[in-house]
DNA sequence: CCGCAATGCTTTAAGCTCAAAGCATGTTGC
DNA sequence: GCAACATGCTTTGAGCTTAAAGCATTGCGG
């Protein structure tokens, strides 16, 4: 919904934060939709799958499901199903943790690592293309400002 | 040469856009999670329901399901279920369109309008609180920069 | 006026997501 | 050592989301 348009004529002040939030959300949503679309079209996969592979790719020694859940910032019930689907496809494997019989260590299979490398390369190209219209100066400024916004949001939801 | 000068002169890194995208996504996600959490805790509702009420609130004469789907930027199959659930709860009503027997016009019931007004007020307070740590100057700068980013993203996904 | 494409909505199947409840194992305090 | 609490994972139930297929109606070209 183009909520920004709806708010465009109102007097400034009380609703500035609302406008900022809607614009932030619009940017993130547009970008995310495009990335999801391409992951589906070119790799027949999804963003959560890609994110899980990315988390595991950064941890060659593997991660417990709980660690994955924290890094992906999703519920632990969520990663169970995700891991199972990726395991079925042979991209990931659960192996028993030697020290804790409650836990698994999840790791990429060689196939999973190869797949992620392919997807990751394409992903970087897509992101660069989507943000190609942002100048280096704007990019640096945005990065800094979003850093402060992130801090504010984290405070506010603590 | 101090660190800042050195940084300022560095060639743009290949992964700067990736970092920017990650940070943008983090901000949006943190904020959205908190808003979803509070909608659930305080109003026992969800963000998509709130969004649909918001779309209808701006259109007192009602909207067809297709119009709602376009404004919310979701699939048309999506709004069918959402509308049905809100209809069951008495917040929304489908009435036959006089001119087109394929279409419904969806509108808020008086109860729906009252509910949305309550939720909307709280929502504005939450957003203000979450962004309270962003100064007015930063807010204006962010808004402008995100406007350019939005344009770039829209170009890139056309 | 008739055929047929376009439009508006719903249904279906698959996947993602969460909160809450449950089970197995680990850890701590007594 | 054992009770009680904590941790790691899975299951369950509900809702959101999409793409694709299907049905009904509209509107257009011939």
mmCIF file of C-alpha atoms in Angstrom, chain A residues 1-4 6-7 13-35 37-38 47 51 58 72-74 123-124 127-139 141-150 152-158, chain B residues 12-35 37-38 47 51-52 54-55 58 68 70-74 123-124 127-135 137-139 141-150 152-158:
data_model
loop_
_atom_site.group_PDB
_atom_site.id
_atom_site.type_symbol
_atom_site.label_atom_id
_atom_site.label_comp_id
_atom_site.label_asym_id
_atom_site.label_seq_id
_atom_site.Cartn_x
_atom_site.Cartn_y
_atom_site.Cartn_z
ATOM 1 C CA UNK A 1 0.000 0.000 0.000
ATOM 2 C CA UNK A 2 1.369 3.410 -0.732
ATOM 3 C CA UNK A 3 0.740 4.756 2.692
ATOM 4 C CA UNK A 4 3.236 7.519 2.112
ATOM 5 C CA UNK A 6 -1.875 8.983 1.877
ATOM 6 C CA UNK A 7 0.052 10.955 4.468
ATOM 7 C CA UNK A 13 5.205 17.454 13.213
ATOM 8 C CA UNK A 14 3.423 14.782 15.098
ATOM 9 C CA UNK A 15 3.422 12.301 12.234
ATOM 10 C CA UNK A 16 7.019 12.661 11.059
ATOM 11 C CA UNK A 17 8.053 9.480 12.787
ATOM 12 C CA UNK A 18 5.140 7.640 11.258
ATOM 13 C CA UNK A 19 6.183 8.830 7.820
ATOM 14 C CA UNK A 20 9.756 7.812 8.428
ATOM 15 C CA UNK A 21 8.661 4.387 9.595
ATOM 16 C CA UNK A 22 6.447 3.870 6.564
ATOM 17 C CA UNK A 23 9.222 4.855 4.215
ATOM 18 C CA UNK A 24 11.706 2.583 5.950
ATOM 19 C CA UNK A 25 9.211 -0.251 5.743
ATOM 20 C CA UNK A 26 8.528 0.440 2.089
ATOM 21 C CA UNK A 27 12.222 0.291 1.208
ATOM 22 C CA UNK A 28 12.780 -2.924 3.108
ATOM 23 C CA UNK A 29 9.649 -4.537 1.725
ATOM 24 C CA UNK A 30 10.309 -3.629 -1.910
ATOM 25 C CA UNK A 31 13.833 -4.910 -1.663
ATOM 26 C CA UNK A 32 12.886 -8.078 0.140
ATOM 27 C CA UNK A 33 10.115 -8.900 -2.330
ATOM 28 C CA UNK A 34 12.494 -8.603 -5.227
ATOM 29 C CA UNK A 35 15.083 -10.807 -3.561
ATOM 30 C CA UNK A 37 11.196 -13.322 -6.250
ATOM 31 C CA UNK A 38 14.639 -13.934 -7.704
ATOM 32 C CA UNK A 47 14.722 -16.336 1.785
ATOM 33 C CA UNK A 51 19.364 -17.192 5.516
ATOM 34 C CA UNK A 58 29.768 -18.545 8.590
ATOM 35 C CA UNK A 72 18.305 -15.754 12.452
ATOM 36 C CA UNK A 73 16.191 -14.031 15.093
ATOM 37 C CA UNK A 74 13.344 -16.479 14.670
ATOM 38 C CA UNK A 123 22.467 -12.313 -4.161
ATOM 39 C CA UNK A 124 25.325 -9.856 -3.985
ATOM 40 C CA UNK A 127 21.690 -6.122 -3.951
ATOM 41 C CA UNK A 128 24.250 -4.062 -5.818
ATOM 42 C CA UNK A 129 21.836 -3.584 -8.689
ATOM 43 C CA UNK A 130 18.940 -2.589 -6.440
ATOM 44 C CA UNK A 131 21.053 -0.010 -4.649
ATOM 45 C CA UNK A 132 22.945 1.145 -7.717
ATOM 46 C CA UNK A 133 21.055 4.446 -7.693
ATOM 47 C CA UNK A 134 22.391 5.383 -4.258
ATOM 48 C CA UNK A 135 25.630 7.362 -4.441
ATOM 49 C CA UNK A 136 28.585 6.298 -2.296
ATOM 50 C CA UNK A 137 28.152 9.428 -0.163
ATOM 51 C CA UNK A 138 24.467 8.750 0.367
ATOM 52 C CA UNK A 139 25.232 5.135 1.105
ATOM 53 C CA UNK A 141 25.275 8.613 5.297
ATOM 54 C CA UNK A 142 22.394 6.150 5.246
ATOM 55 C CA UNK A 143 24.484 3.495 6.895
ATOM 56 C CA UNK A 144 25.420 5.846 9.711
ATOM 57 C CA UNK A 145 21.904 7.189 10.218
ATOM 58 C CA UNK A 146 20.399 3.719 10.196
ATOM 59 C CA UNK A 147 22.943 2.753 12.815
ATOM 60 C CA UNK A 148 21.554 5.420 15.122
ATOM 61 C CA UNK A 149 17.977 4.478 14.277
ATOM 62 C CA UNK A 150 18.761 0.864 15.053
ATOM 63 C CA UNK A 152 16.933 3.888 19.163
ATOM 64 C CA UNK A 153 14.660 1.037 18.132
ATOM 65 C CA UNK A 154 16.603 -1.450 20.215
ATOM 66 C CA UNK A 155 16.290 0.843 23.233
ATOM 67 C CA UNK A 156 12.584 1.253 22.653
ATOM 68 C CA UNK A 157 11.874 -2.448 22.487
ATOM 69 C CA UNK A 158 14.052 -3.496 25.400
ATOM 70 C CA UNK B 12 34.123 1.840 -2.102
ATOM 71 C CA UNK B 13 34.065 -1.734 -0.870
ATOM 72 C CA UNK B 14 32.304 -4.357 -2.889
ATOM 73 C CA UNK B 15 30.200 -5.294 0.109
ATOM 74 C CA UNK B 16 29.066 -1.838 1.195
ATOM 75 C CA UNK B 17 25.677 -2.295 -0.396
ATOM 76 C CA UNK B 18 25.284 -5.641 1.308
ATOM 77 C CA UNK B 19 26.053 -4.055 4.654
ATOM 78 C CA UNK B 20 23.610 -1.234 4.000
ATOM 79 C CA UNK B 21 20.889 -3.704 3.029
ATOM 80 C CA UNK B 22 21.494 -5.765 6.140
ATOM 81 C CA UNK B 23 21.241 -2.743 8.358
ATOM 82 C CA UNK B 24 18.106 -1.499 6.651
ATOM 83 C CA UNK B 25 16.560 -4.927 7.062
ATOM 84 C CA UNK B 26 17.563 -5.090 10.718
ATOM 85 C CA UNK B 27 15.925 -1.742 11.482
ATOM 86 C CA UNK B 28 12.726 -2.666 9.711
ATOM 87 C CA UNK B 29 12.603 -6.107 11.278
ATOM 88 C CA UNK B 30 13.258 -4.951 14.837
ATOM 89 C CA UNK B 31 10.622 -2.296 14.541
ATOM 90 C CA UNK B 32 8.080 -4.563 12.929
ATOM 91 C CA UNK B 33 8.572 -7.282 15.514
ATOM 92 C CA UNK B 34 7.940 -4.871 18.326
ATOM 93 C CA UNK B 35 4.804 -3.514 16.686
ATOM 94 C CA UNK B 37 4.228 -7.954 19.616
ATOM 95 C CA UNK B 38 2.285 -5.023 20.993
ATOM 96 C CA UNK B 47 -0.225 -6.418 11.623
ATOM 97 C CA UNK B 51 -3.100 -2.764 7.787
ATOM 98 C CA UNK B 52 -6.376 -3.799 6.234
ATOM 99 C CA UNK B 54 -6.004 1.212 7.949
ATOM 100 C CA UNK B 55 -6.587 0.889 4.210
ATOM 101 C CA UNK B 58 -8.838 5.933 4.435
ATOM 102 C CA UNK B 68 -7.325 -3.469 -1.009
ATOM 103 C CA UNK B 70 -3.127 -3.418 -4.469
ATOM 104 C CA UNK B 71 -2.895 -0.931 -1.611
ATOM 105 C CA UNK B 72 -1.607 -3.518 0.800
ATOM 106 C CA UNK B 73 0.759 -4.861 -1.858
ATOM 107 C CA UNK B 74 -0.259 -8.452 -1.183
ATOM 108 C CA UNK B 123 0.382 2.572 17.106
ATOM 109 C CA UNK B 124 1.407 6.200 16.715
ATOM 110 C CA UNK B 127 6.328 4.435 16.639
ATOM 111 C CA UNK B 128 7.186 7.716 18.320
ATOM 112 C CA UNK B 129 8.704 5.849 21.245
ATOM 113 C CA UNK B 130 10.746 3.528 19.041
ATOM 114 C CA UNK B 131 12.168 6.437 17.065
ATOM 115 C CA UNK B 132 12.517 8.783 20.038
ATOM 116 C CA UNK B 133 16.305 8.433 19.918
ATOM 117 C CA UNK B 134 16.502 9.875 16.383
ATOM 118 C CA UNK B 135 16.939 13.642 16.369
ATOM 119 C CA UNK B 137 17.633 16.583 11.918
ATOM 120 C CA UNK B 138 18.556 12.916 11.546
ATOM 121 C CA UNK B 139 14.937 12.075 10.958
ATOM 122 C CA UNK B 141 17.948 13.358 6.599
ATOM 123 C CA UNK B 142 16.926 9.711 6.863
ATOM 124 C CA UNK B 143 13.594 10.427 5.270
ATOM 125 C CA UNK B 144 15.239 12.118 2.318
ATOM 126 C CA UNK B 145 17.907 9.466 1.858
ATOM 127 C CA UNK B 146 15.383 6.663 2.089
ATOM 128 C CA UNK B 147 13.354 8.446 -0.540
ATOM 129 C CA UNK B 148 16.281 8.185 -2.931
ATOM 130 C CA UNK B 149 16.937 4.596 -1.942
ATOM 131 C CA UNK B 150 13.294 3.765 -2.568
ATOM 132 C CA UNK B 152 16.686 3.169 -6.754
ATOM 133 C CA UNK B 153 15.067 -0.019 -5.517
ATOM 134 C CA UNK B 154 11.924 0.603 -7.540
ATOM 135 C CA UNK B 155 14.048 1.128 -10.652
ATOM 136 C CA UNK B 156 15.970 -2.042 -9.991
ATOM 137 C CA UNK B 157 12.910 -4.217 -9.617
ATOM 138 C CA UNK B 158 10.939 -2.818 -12.544
#
